[in-house]
PDB file of C-alpha atoms in Angstrom:
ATOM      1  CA  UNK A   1      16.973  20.990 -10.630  1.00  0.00           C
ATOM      2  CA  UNK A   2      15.746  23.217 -13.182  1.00  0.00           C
ATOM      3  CA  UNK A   3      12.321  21.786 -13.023  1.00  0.00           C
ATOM      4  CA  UNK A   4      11.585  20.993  -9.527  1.00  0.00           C
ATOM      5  CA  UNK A   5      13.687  23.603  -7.754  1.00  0.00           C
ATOM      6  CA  UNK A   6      11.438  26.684  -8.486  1.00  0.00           C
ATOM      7  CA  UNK A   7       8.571  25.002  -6.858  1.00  0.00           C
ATOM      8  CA  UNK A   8      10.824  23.991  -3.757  1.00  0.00           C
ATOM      9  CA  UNK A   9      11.875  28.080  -3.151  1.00  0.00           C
ATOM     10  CA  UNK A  10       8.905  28.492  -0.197  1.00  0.00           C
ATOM     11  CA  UNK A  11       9.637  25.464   1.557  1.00  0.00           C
ATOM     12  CA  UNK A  12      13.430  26.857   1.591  1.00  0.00           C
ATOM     13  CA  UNK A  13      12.506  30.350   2.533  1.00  0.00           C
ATOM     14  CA  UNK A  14       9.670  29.076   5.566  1.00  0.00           C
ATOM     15  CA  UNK A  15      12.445  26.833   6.625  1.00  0.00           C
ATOM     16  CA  UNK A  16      14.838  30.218   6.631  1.00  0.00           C
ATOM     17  CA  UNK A  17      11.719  31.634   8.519  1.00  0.00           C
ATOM     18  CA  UNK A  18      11.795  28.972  11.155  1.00  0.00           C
ATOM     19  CA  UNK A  19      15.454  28.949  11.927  1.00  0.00           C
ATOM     20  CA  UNK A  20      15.485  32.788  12.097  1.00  0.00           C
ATOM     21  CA  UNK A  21      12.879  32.812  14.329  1.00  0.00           C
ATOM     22  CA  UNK A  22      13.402  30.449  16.505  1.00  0.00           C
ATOM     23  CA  UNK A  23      10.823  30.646  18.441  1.00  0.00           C
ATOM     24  CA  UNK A  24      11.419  29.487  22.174  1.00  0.00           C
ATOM     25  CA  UNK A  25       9.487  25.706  23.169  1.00  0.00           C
ATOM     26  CA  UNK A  26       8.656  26.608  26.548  1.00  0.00           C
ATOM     27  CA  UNK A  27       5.509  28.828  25.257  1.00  0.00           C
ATOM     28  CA  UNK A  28       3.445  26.970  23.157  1.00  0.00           C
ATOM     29  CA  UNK A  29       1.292  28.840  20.643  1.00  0.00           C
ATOM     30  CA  UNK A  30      -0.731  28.303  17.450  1.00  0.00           C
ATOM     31  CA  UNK A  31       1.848  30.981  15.716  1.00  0.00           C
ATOM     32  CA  UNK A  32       4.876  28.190  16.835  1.00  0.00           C
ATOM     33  CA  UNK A  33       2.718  26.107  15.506  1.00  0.00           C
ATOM     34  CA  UNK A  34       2.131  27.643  12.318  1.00  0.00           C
ATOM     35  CA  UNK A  35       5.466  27.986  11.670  1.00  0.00           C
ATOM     36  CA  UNK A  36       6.931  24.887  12.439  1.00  0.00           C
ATOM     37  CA  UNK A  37       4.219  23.780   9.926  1.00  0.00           C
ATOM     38  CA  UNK A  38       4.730  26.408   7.004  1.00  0.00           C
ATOM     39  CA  UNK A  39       7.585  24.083   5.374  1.00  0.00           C
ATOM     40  CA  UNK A  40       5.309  21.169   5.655  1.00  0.00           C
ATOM     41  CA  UNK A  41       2.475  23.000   4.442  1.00  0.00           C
ATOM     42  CA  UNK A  42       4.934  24.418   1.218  1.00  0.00           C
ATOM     43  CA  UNK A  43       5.432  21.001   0.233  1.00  0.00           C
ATOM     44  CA  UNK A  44       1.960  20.045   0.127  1.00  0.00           C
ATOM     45  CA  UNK A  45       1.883  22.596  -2.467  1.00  0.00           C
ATOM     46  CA  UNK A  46       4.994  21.241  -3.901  1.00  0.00           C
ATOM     47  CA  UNK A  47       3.320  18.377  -4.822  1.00  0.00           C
ATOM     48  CA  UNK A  48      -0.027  20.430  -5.443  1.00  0.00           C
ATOM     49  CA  UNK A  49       1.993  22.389  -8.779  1.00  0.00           C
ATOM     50  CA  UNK A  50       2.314  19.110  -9.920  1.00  0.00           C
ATOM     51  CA  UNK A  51      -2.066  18.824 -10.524  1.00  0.00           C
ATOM     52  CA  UNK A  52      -4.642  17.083  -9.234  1.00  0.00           C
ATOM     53  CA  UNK A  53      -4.983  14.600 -12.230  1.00  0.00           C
ATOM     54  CA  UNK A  54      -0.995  13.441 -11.130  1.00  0.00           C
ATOM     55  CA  UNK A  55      -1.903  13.119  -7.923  1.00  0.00           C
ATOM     56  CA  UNK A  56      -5.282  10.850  -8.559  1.00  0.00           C
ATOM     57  CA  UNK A  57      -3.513   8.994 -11.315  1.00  0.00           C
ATOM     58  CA  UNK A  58      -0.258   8.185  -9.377  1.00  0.00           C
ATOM     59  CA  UNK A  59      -0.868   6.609  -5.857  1.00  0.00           C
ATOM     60  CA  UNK A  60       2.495   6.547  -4.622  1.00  0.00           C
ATOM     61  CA  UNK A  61       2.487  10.160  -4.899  1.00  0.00           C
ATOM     62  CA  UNK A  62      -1.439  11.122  -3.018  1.00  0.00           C
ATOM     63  CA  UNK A  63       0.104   9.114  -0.416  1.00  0.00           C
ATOM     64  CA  UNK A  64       2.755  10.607   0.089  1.00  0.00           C
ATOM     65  CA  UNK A  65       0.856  14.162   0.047  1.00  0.00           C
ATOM     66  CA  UNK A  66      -1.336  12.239   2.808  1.00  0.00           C
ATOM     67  CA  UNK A  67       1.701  11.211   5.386  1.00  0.00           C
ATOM     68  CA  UNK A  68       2.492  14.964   4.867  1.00  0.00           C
ATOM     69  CA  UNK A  69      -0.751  15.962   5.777  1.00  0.00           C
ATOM     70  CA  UNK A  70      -0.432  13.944   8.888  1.00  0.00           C
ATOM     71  CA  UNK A  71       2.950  15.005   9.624  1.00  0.00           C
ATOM     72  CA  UNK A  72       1.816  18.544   9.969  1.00  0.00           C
ATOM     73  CA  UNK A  73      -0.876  17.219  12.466  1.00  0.00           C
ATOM     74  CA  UNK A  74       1.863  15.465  14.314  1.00  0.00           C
ATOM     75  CA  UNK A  75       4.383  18.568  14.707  1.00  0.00           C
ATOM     76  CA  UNK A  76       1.151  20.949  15.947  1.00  0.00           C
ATOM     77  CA  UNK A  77       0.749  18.300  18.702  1.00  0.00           C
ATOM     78  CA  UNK A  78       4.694  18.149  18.985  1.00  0.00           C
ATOM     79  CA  UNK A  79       4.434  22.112  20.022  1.00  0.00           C
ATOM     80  CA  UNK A  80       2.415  21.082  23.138  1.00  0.00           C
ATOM     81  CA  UNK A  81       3.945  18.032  24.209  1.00  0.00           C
ATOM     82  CA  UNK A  82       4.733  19.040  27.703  1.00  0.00           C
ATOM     83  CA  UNK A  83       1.016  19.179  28.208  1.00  0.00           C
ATOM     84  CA  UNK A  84       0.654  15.541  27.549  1.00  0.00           C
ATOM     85  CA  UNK A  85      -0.054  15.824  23.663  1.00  0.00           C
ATOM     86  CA  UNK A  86       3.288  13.634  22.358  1.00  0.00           C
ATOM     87  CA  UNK A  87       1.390  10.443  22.295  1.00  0.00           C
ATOM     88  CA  UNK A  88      -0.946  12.325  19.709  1.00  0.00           C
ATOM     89  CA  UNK A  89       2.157  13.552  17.691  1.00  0.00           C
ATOM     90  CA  UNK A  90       3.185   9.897  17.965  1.00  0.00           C
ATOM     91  CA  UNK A  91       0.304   8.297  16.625  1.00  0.00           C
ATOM     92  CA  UNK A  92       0.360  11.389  13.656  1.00  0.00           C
ATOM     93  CA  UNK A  93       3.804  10.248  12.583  1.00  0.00           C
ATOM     94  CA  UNK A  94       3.248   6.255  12.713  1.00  0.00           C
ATOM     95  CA  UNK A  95       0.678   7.000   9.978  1.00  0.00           C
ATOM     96  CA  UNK A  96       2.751   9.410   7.894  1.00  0.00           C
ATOM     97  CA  UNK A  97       5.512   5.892   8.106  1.00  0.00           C
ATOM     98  CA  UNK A  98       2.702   3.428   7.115  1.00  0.00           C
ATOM     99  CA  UNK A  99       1.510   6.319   3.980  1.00  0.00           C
ATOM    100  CA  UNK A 100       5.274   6.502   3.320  1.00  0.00           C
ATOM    101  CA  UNK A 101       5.903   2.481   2.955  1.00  0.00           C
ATOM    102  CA  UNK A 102       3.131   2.126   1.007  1.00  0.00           C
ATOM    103  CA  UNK A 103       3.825   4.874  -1.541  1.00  0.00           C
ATOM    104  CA  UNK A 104       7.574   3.369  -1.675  1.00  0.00           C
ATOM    105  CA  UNK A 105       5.958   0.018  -2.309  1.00  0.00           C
ATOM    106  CA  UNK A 106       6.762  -4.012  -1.941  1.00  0.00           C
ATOM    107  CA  UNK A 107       8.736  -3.991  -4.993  1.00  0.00           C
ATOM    108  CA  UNK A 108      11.481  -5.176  -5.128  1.00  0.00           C
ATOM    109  CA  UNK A 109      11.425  -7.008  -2.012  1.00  0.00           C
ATOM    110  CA  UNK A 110      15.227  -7.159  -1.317  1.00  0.00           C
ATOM    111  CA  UNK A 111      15.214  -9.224   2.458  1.00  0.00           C
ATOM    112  CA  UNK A 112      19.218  -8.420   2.974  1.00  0.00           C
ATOM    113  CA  UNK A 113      18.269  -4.399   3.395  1.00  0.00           C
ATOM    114  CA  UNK A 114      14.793  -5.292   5.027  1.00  0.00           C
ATOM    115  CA  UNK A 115      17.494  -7.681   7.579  1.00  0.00           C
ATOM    116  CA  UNK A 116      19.911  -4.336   7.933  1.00  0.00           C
ATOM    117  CA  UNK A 117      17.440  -2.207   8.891  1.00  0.00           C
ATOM    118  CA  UNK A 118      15.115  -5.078  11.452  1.00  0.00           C
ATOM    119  CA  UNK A 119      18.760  -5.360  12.932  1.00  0.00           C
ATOM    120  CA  UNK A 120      19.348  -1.471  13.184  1.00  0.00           C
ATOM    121  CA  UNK A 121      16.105  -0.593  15.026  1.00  0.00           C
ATOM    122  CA  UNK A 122      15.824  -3.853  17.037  1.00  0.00           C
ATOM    123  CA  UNK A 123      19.810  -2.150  18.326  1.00  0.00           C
ATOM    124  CA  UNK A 124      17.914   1.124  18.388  1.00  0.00           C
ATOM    125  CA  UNK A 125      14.717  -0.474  20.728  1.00  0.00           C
ATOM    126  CA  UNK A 126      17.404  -2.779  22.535  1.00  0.00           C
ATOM    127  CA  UNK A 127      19.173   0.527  23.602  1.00  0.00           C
ATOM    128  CA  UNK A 128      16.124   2.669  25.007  1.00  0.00           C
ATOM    129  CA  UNK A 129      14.425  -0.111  26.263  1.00  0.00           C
ATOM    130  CA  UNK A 130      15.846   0.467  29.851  1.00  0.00           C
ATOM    131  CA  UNK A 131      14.722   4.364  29.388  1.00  0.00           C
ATOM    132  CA  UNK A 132      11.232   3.364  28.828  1.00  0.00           C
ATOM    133  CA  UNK A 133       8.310   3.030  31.175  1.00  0.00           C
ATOM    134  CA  UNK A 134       4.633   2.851  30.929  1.00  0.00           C
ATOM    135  CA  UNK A 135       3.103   2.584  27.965  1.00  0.00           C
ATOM    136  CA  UNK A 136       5.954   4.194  26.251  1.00  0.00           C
ATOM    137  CA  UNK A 137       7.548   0.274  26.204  1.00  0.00           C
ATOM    138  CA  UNK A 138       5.274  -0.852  23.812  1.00  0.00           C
ATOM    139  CA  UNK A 139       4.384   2.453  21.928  1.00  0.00           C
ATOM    140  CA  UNK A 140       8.235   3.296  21.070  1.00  0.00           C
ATOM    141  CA  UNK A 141       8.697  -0.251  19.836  1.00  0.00           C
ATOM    142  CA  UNK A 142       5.840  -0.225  17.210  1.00  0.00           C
ATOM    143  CA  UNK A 143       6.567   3.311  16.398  1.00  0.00           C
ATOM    144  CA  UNK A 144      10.804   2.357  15.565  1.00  0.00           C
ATOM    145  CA  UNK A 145       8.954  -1.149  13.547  1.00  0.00           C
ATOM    146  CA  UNK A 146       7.058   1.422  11.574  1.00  0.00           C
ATOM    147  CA  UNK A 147      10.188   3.699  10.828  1.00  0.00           C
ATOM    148  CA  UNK A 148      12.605   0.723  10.098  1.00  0.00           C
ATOM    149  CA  UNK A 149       9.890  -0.864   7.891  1.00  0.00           C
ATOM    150  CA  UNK A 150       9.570   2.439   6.178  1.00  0.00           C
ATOM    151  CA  UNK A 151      13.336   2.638   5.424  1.00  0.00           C
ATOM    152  CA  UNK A 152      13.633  -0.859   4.341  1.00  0.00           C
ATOM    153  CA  UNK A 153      11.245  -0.283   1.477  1.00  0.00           C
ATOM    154  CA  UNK A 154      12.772   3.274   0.655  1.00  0.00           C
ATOM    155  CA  UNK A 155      16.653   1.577   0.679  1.00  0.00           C
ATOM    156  CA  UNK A 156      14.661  -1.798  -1.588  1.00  0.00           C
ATOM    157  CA  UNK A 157      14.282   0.920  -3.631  1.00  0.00           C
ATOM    158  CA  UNK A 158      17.011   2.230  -4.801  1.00  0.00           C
ATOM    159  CA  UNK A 159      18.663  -0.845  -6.269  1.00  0.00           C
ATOM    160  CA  UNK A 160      22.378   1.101  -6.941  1.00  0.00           C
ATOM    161  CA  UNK A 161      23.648  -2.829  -7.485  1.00  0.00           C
ATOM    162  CA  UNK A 162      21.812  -3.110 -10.900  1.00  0.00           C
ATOM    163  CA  UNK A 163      21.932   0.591 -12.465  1.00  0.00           C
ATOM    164  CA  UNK A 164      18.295   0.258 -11.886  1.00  0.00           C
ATOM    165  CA  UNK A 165      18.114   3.620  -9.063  1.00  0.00           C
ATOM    166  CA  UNK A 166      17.438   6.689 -10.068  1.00  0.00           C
ATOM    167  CA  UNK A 167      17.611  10.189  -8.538  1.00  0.00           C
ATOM    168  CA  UNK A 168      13.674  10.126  -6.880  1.00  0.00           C
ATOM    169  CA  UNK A 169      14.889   6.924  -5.901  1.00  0.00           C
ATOM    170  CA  UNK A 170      17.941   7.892  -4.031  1.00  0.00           C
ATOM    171  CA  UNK A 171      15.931  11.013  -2.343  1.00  0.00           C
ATOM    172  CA  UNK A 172      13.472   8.768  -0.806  1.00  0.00           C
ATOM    173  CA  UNK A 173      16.464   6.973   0.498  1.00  0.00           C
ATOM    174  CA  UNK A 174      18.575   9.432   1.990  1.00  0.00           C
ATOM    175  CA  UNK A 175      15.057  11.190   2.975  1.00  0.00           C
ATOM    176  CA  UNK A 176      14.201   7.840   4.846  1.00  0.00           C
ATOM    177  CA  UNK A 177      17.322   7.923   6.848  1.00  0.00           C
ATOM    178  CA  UNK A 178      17.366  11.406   7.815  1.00  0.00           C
ATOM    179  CA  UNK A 179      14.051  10.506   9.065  1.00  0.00           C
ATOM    180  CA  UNK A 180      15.214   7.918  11.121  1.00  0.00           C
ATOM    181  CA  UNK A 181      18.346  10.305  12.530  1.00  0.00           C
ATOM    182  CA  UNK A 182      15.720  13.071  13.308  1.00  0.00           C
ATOM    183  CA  UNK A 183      13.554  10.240  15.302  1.00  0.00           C
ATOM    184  CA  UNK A 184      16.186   8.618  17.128  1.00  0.00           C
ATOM    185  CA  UNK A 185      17.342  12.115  18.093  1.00  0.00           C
ATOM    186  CA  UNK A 186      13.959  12.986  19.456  1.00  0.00           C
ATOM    187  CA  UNK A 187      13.682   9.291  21.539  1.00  0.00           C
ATOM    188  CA  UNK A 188      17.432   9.917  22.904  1.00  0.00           C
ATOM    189  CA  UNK A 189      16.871  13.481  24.328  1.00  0.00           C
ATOM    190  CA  UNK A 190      13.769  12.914  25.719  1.00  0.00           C
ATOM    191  CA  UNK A 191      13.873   9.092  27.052  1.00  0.00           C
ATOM    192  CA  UNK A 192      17.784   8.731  27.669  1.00  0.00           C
ATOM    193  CA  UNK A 193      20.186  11.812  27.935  1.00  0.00           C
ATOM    194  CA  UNK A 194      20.253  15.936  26.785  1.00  0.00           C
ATOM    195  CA  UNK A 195      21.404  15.789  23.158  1.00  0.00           C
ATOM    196  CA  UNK A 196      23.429  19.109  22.489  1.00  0.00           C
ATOM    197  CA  UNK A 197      21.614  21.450  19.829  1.00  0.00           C
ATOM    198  CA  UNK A 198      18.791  18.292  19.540  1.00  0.00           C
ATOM    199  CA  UNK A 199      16.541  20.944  18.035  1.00  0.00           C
ATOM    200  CA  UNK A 200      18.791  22.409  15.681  1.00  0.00           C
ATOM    201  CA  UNK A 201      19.705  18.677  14.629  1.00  0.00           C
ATOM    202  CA  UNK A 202      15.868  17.238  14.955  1.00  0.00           C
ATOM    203  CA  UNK A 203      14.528  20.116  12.860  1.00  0.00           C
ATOM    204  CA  UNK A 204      17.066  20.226  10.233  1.00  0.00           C
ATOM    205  CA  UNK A 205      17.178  16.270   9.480  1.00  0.00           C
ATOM    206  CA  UNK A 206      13.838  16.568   9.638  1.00  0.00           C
ATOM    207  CA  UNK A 207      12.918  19.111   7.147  1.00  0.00           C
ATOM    208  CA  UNK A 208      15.941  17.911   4.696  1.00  0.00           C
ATOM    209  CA  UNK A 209      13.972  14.090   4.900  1.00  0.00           C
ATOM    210  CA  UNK A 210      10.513  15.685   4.370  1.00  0.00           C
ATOM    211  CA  UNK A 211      12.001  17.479   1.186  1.00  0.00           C
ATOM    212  CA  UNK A 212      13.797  14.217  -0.084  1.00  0.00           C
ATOM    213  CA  UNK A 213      10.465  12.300   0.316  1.00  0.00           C
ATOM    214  CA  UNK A 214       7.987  14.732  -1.147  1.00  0.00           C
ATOM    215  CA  UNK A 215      11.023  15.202  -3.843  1.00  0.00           C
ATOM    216  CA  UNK A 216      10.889  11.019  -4.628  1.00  0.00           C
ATOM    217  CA  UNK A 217       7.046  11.444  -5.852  1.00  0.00           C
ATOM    218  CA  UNK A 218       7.312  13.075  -8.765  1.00  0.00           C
ATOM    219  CA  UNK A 219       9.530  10.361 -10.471  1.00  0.00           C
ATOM    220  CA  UNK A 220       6.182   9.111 -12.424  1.00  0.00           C
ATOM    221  CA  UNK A 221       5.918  11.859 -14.217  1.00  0.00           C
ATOM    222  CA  UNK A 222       9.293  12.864 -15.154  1.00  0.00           C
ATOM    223  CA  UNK A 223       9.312   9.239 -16.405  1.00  0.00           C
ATOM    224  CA  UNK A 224       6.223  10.171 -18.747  1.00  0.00           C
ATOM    225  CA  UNK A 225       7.747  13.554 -19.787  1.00  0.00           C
ATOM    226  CA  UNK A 226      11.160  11.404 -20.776  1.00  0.00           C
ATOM    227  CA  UNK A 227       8.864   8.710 -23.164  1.00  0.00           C
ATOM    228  CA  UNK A 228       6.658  11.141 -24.527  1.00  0.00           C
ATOM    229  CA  UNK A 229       9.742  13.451 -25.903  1.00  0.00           C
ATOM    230  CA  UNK A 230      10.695   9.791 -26.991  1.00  0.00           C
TER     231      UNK A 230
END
């Protein structure tokens, strides 16, 4: 806390600035745009204060910067999705899952969680599937493969059976299923039914997972720090 925190105070205070402002959907502007983005864009430089030689050295932590990078790109086309942009902020957030499961890595494998979570989004797809039309059939089902494969490897992480987890490890975890929360949200209100206070629960979940995940990347070097004072 003491470490990280102080580099985490403008994502908290541009997430204040979003939930003050509130600014209404049904008017579309770059400034909504901007500050949807300005948490996302704090956590870029979140992982920033952490240098550009830890960021080249450590993959699992570049890419992670990278599905932020695209995330932002995905919630600017988010702002205008009534005017036919939400495929765009779609395709932005499947790559921001792929960048995520890669940086979380194939080790260990651990096929009981990646079971749990094929059986949770098949239940998830199996659900909306009678909401969907159109290309939205196909393009929801890859998009929930991409999010469930992306929480497998997160919850493979965390290993809490062995004593093996540690905190990074748990905040990619609980960051993955927020993510997943914040998604399904999104796929229920607009496919299925009106979710009461979906923003307010889509934006918070949201931000909280982004936090978690960009959090999880800096595990590499406090595991340096801890040898070298070894």
């Amino acid at each position: 806390v003491k470490s990280e925190g102080p580099k985490l105070v403008p994502f908290f205070k541009a997430t204040c600035v979003y939930f003050v402002l509130w600014l209404p959907t049904s008017s579309p502007s770059w400034f909504s745009a901007l500050i949807k983005c300005l948490p996302i864009f704090c956590l870029w430089v979140f992982l920033l204060a952490h240098g550009i030689n830890f960021l080249v050295s450590h993959r699992s932590a570049s890419r992670i910067l990278a599905g932020l990078i695209f995330s932002a790109m995905g919630d600017a086309f988010l702002i205008w999705q009534e005017q036919g942009y939400f495929i765009h902020g779609l395709l932005m957030f499947a790559i921001t899952h792929i960048l995520y499961s890669s940086a979380f890595g194939m080790k260990p494998l651990d096929l009981k969680a990646g079971l749990l979570m094929g059986l949770v989004s098949s239940s998830c797809y199996a659900f909306l599937y009678s909401y969907l039309s159109g290309p939205f059939t196909y393009l929801v089902a890859v998009y929930i493969a991409l999010i469930g494969f992306m929480g497998w490897r997160a919850v493979a992480g965390m290993q809490l059976c062995n004593d093996l987890w540690t905190w990074t490890k748990l905040s990619a975890c609980i960051g993955a299923m927020l993510f997943m929360v914040s998604d399904l949200t999104v796929a229920l209100n607009k496919f299925c039914f009106p979710v009461p206070y979906s923003r307010f629960i889509i934006m918070a979940t949201y931000y909280a997972a982004q936090m978690l995940i960009a959090l999880s990347a800096v595990e590499t070097r406090n595991e340096e720090d801890f040898r070298k004072r070894s």
